[in-house]
Amino acid sequence: DATETATRLVAMKKDVELWFSVPSAENFHALTHLFAEPWADTIDLIKNTLPSEIWDNNVKGIYYAGEDIVPYGYTKFDLAKEDFDNPIVYSMRKVSERAHSYGKKMLWIPYYHEASGSSKNLGHVLNLTDIFDVAIIQPSFFFNKARVDEIPIVAASVKAQAVLDINGNIIGGKKISKTEIGFEMEIDHQFYNDEAYVERYYAYEKGFGEFVGTHPTAYYAGTPETLVKSADIISNFFKN
C-alpha cells in the first residue's frame, strides 16, 4: 500500500519527496533488538518494490516509528556502553546503518516530557550519536495541559540545535552529532470543539513561529479528515 501510494504521489508531483516508515514494537521495549534485522530488511523490501527511479530520485529517507526510549521494563540505559546497552537504540542503529548504506537519511519524531527519563535518553541519542540525520520533537502540550514547559524547552533546543533539559543544559554535556533538530506542530478534532485546545494550539504558533522555513517541521493532525479541515490554518502558519 505504501509503495503504491508513493507511485501515485510521484505521478501527481514528479519531484515529491518521500519518507517511508519501518514498523514499531511499542509493547515489546526490552525485546526491540529482536526486531532490528526485520526492520532493516523492510528498507530492502521498499527498495525492491518501488520503481528504481522513484527510489533513486524521490525517496529521501526512513522514519523510525517508535516515539521514545523508555526508562522502564528492563530497558536499561548505560552511558558507558555501546548503544547505551539499550535494545531500542540498538535497533535504531541497525535501521540507520541500512538506510545510510543506500544514501538515505534517518528521521525520528520522539515526544519530549521534561519529567521523564525517556527525554534524557533521547537527548543522549540525539546529542551524542549520528544515528539520526533529522529529529523532530513533539512537545505534547496540545494533548496534556500539564506540559507547559515543553514548548519553551523544544524551542530552545531547536535554537541551540541540541536537546536541552529544563534548565537549558545540553543533555549529555555536549552536542557532537550532526543531527538536525526540528519541532512538531500538534492539532486534532478537539481544536474545533473546545476553546482550551484552541489556546493550546496557538501556543505552538507563538512558540515556534520564528523557526518557520528554517528548521524541520512536522504537523500531527490526528486523522486525515482533521488534516484536510485544518489546511488553511497550517498554510497560514507557514506563510507567517
Coordinates of C-alpha atoms in Angstrom, one line a residue:
D1 CA 0.0 0.0 0.0
A2 CA 2.8 2.4 0.9
T3 CA 4.7 1.9 -2.3
E4 CA 1.5 2.1 -4.4
T5 CA 0.7 5.4 -2.7
A6 CA 4.2 6.6 -3.4
T7 CA 3.8 5.8 -7.1
R8 CA 0.6 7.8 -7.2
L9 CA 2.1 10.8 -5.5
V10 CA 5.0 10.9 -7.9
A11 CA 2.5 10.7 -10.8
M12 CA 0.8 13.8 -9.4
K13 CA 4.0 15.7 -8.5
K14 CA 7.2 14.5 -10.1
D15 CA 9.6 16.0 -7.6
V16 CA 7.7 15.0 -4.4
E17 CA 9.9 13.9 -1.5
L18 CA 9.0 10.6 0.2
W19 CA 9.8 9.1 3.6
F20 CA 8.9 5.5 4.4
S21 CA 8.4 4.2 7.9
V22 CA 9.6 0.9 9.4
P23 CA 7.3 -0.8 11.8
S24 CA 7.3 -0.3 15.6
A25 CA 7.0 -2.6 18.6
E26 CA 5.7 -0.3 21.3
N27 CA 4.7 -3.1 23.7
F28 CA 8.0 -5.0 23.5
H29 CA 10.6 -2.4 24.5
A30 CA 13.0 -4.9 26.2
L31 CA 12.9 -7.1 23.1
T32 CA 13.3 -4.4 20.5
H33 CA 16.7 -5.8 19.4
L34 CA 14.9 -8.8 18.1
F35 CA 13.1 -6.6 15.5
A36 CA 16.2 -4.8 14.3
E37 CA 17.1 -7.0 11.3
P38 CA 13.5 -7.4 10.1
W39 CA 13.0 -3.7 10.3
A40 CA 16.2 -3.1 8.4
D41 CA 15.1 -5.7 5.8
T42 CA 11.9 -3.6 5.4
I43 CA 14.1 -1.0 3.7
D44 CA 15.2 -3.5 1.2
L45 CA 11.6 -4.6 0.6
I46 CA 10.7 -0.9 -0.1
K47 CA 13.7 -0.5 -2.4
N48 CA 12.9 -3.7 -4.3
T49 CA 9.2 -2.9 -4.6
L50 CA 9.4 0.7 -5.9
P51 CA 10.4 1.6 -9.4
S52 CA 14.1 2.3 -9.3
E53 CA 13.7 5.9 -10.5
I54 CA 11.4 6.7 -7.6
W55 CA 13.8 5.0 -5.1
D56 CA 16.7 7.0 -6.5
N57 CA 15.0 10.4 -7.0
N58 CA 12.1 10.7 -4.6
V59 CA 12.8 8.6 -1.5
K60 CA 14.7 10.9 0.9
G61 CA 14.8 8.7 3.9
I62 CA 13.4 6.3 6.5
Y63 CA 11.3 7.2 9.5
Y64 CA 11.8 5.3 12.8
A65 CA 8.3 4.8 14.1
G66 CA 8.9 4.3 17.9
E67 CA 8.5 7.6 19.8
D68 CA 10.6 7.2 22.9
I69 CA 13.3 5.3 24.7
V70 CA 11.6 4.1 27.8
P71 CA 13.5 4.0 31.2
Y72 CA 11.4 1.1 32.5
G73 CA 10.5 -2.5 31.6
Y74 CA 14.0 -3.9 31.7
T75 CA 15.2 -1.5 29.0
K76 CA 18.4 -0.4 30.7
F77 CA 20.4 2.6 29.5
D78 CA 24.1 2.6 30.3
L79 CA 26.0 5.7 29.2
A80 CA 29.4 3.8 29.3
K81 CA 28.4 1.1 26.8
E82 CA 27.9 1.0 23.0
D83 CA 24.4 1.9 22.0
F84 CA 24.0 2.6 25.7
D85 CA 23.4 -1.2 26.1
N86 CA 19.8 -0.4 25.1
P87 CA 17.7 -2.7 22.8
I88 CA 15.8 0.3 21.3
V89 CA 18.9 2.2 20.5
Y90 CA 20.4 -1.0 19.1
S91 CA 17.5 -1.4 16.7
M92 CA 17.7 2.3 15.8
R93 CA 21.3 1.9 14.8
K94 CA 20.7 -1.2 12.7
V95 CA 17.9 0.5 10.7
S96 CA 20.1 3.6 10.4
E97 CA 23.0 1.7 9.1
R98 CA 20.9 0.1 6.4
A99 CA 19.3 3.4 5.4
H100 CA 22.7 5.2 5.3
S101 CA 24.1 2.3 3.2
Y102 CA 21.7 3.4 0.4
G103 CA 22.4 7.1 0.9
K104 CA 19.1 7.7 2.6
K105 CA 18.5 9.8 5.7
M106 CA 17.1 8.7 9.1
L107 CA 14.2 10.6 10.7
W108 CA 12.8 10.3 14.3
I109 CA 9.9 12.1 15.9
P110 CA 10.1 11.5 19.6
Y111 CA 8.0 13.2 22.3
Y112 CA 9.6 15.3 25.0
H113 CA 8.4 15.2 28.6
E114 CA 10.8 17.0 30.8
A115 CA 9.9 14.9 33.9
S116 CA 10.5 11.6 32.2
G117 CA 13.7 9.7 31.9
S118 CA 12.9 8.9 28.3
S119 CA 13.6 12.5 27.4
K120 CA 17.1 12.3 28.9
N121 CA 17.6 9.1 26.9
L122 CA 16.5 10.7 23.7
G123 CA 18.8 13.7 24.4
H124 CA 21.8 11.4 24.8
V125 CA 21.0 9.6 21.5
L126 CA 20.4 12.8 19.5
N127 CA 23.3 14.8 21.0
L128 CA 25.9 12.1 21.1
T129 CA 25.3 9.8 18.1
D130 CA 24.7 10.2 14.4
I131 CA 22.0 7.5 14.2
F132 CA 19.5 10.2 13.1
D133 CA 20.0 12.9 10.5
V134 CA 16.8 14.7 11.5
A135 CA 14.8 14.7 14.7
I136 CA 11.5 16.5 15.0
I137 CA 10.5 16.8 18.7
Q138 CA 6.9 16.5 19.9
P139 CA 6.0 18.9 22.8
S140 CA 2.7 17.1 23.5
F141 CA 1.3 20.2 25.3
F142 CA -1.8 20.2 23.0
F143 CA -2.8 16.8 24.5
N144 CA -1.6 17.4 28.1
K145 CA -2.1 20.9 29.6
A146 CA 0.3 20.0 32.4
R147 CA 3.2 20.0 30.0
V148 CA 3.5 23.8 29.9
D149 CA 7.3 23.7 29.8
E150 CA 7.7 21.5 26.8
I151 CA 7.1 24.1 24.0
P152 CA 9.8 26.5 25.5
I153 CA 12.2 23.6 26.0
V154 CA 11.7 22.3 22.5
A155 CA 12.0 25.8 21.1
A156 CA 15.3 26.4 23.0
S157 CA 16.6 23.0 21.7
V158 CA 15.8 24.0 18.1
K159 CA 17.6 27.3 18.6
A160 CA 20.6 25.6 20.2
Q161 CA 20.4 22.6 17.7
A162 CA 20.9 20.4 20.7
V163 CA 18.4 18.7 23.0
L164 CA 18.3 20.6 26.3
D165 CA 16.9 19.9 29.7
I166 CA 14.5 22.2 31.6
N167 CA 17.4 24.2 32.9
G168 CA 18.8 24.9 29.4
N169 CA 21.7 22.5 29.8
I170 CA 22.7 20.2 26.9
I171 CA 21.7 16.6 27.8
G172 CA 24.9 14.6 27.8
G173 CA 27.0 17.7 28.4
K174 CA 27.8 18.4 24.7
K175 CA 26.4 18.1 21.2
I176 CA 28.8 16.1 19.0
S177 CA 26.3 14.7 16.5
K178 CA 25.2 16.3 13.2
T179 CA 21.5 15.6 13.9
E180 CA 19.3 18.5 12.8
I181 CA 16.7 19.4 15.4
G182 CA 13.2 20.4 14.5
F183 CA 9.7 20.8 16.1
E184 CA 6.3 19.3 15.7
M185 CA 3.0 21.2 15.5
E186 CA 0.1 19.4 17.0
I187 CA -3.7 19.8 16.4
D188 CA -6.7 17.5 16.2
H189 CA -10.5 17.5 16.2
Q190 CA -10.6 18.9 19.8
F191 CA -9.4 22.3 18.3
Y192 CA -12.9 22.6 16.8
N193 CA -14.8 21.6 19.9
D194 CA -13.1 23.2 22.9
E195 CA -11.7 26.7 23.3
A196 CA -8.9 25.4 25.6
Y197 CA -7.4 23.4 22.7
V198 CA -7.6 26.5 20.5
E199 CA -5.4 28.3 23.0
R200 CA -3.0 25.4 23.3
Y201 CA -2.6 25.2 19.5
Y202 CA -1.8 28.9 19.2
A203 CA 0.8 28.5 21.9
Y204 CA 2.6 26.4 19.3
E205 CA 2.4 29.1 16.7
K206 CA 3.7 31.6 19.2
G207 CA 6.5 29.3 20.4
F208 CA 7.7 28.1 17.1
G209 CA 6.9 30.9 14.7
E210 CA 10.4 32.2 14.4
F211 CA 11.6 28.8 13.0
V212 CA 9.2 28.7 10.1
G213 CA 11.1 27.8 6.9
T214 CA 14.4 27.4 8.7
H215 CA 14.1 24.1 10.6
P216 CA 12.4 20.7 10.0
T217 CA 8.7 20.9 10.8
A218 CA 6.0 18.2 11.1
Y219 CA 2.3 18.5 11.7
Y220 CA 0.3 16.0 13.7
A221 CA -3.4 16.3 13.0
G222 CA -4.9 13.1 14.4
T223 CA -6.8 12.0 11.3
P224 CA -6.8 12.7 7.6
E225 CA -10.1 14.4 8.0
T226 CA -8.7 16.9 10.6
L227 CA -5.7 17.4 8.4
V228 CA -7.8 18.5 5.5
K229 CA -10.1 20.6 7.7
S230 CA -7.0 22.4 9.1
A231 CA -5.4 23.0 5.7
D232 CA -5.9 26.8 5.9
I233 CA -4.6 27.0 9.5
I234 CA -1.5 25.0 8.5
S235 CA -0.9 27.1 5.4
N236 CA -1.2 30.3 7.3
F237 CA 1.4 29.2 9.8
F238 CA 3.9 28.6 7.1
K239 CA 3.1 31.9 5.5
N240 CA 3.9 33.9 8.6

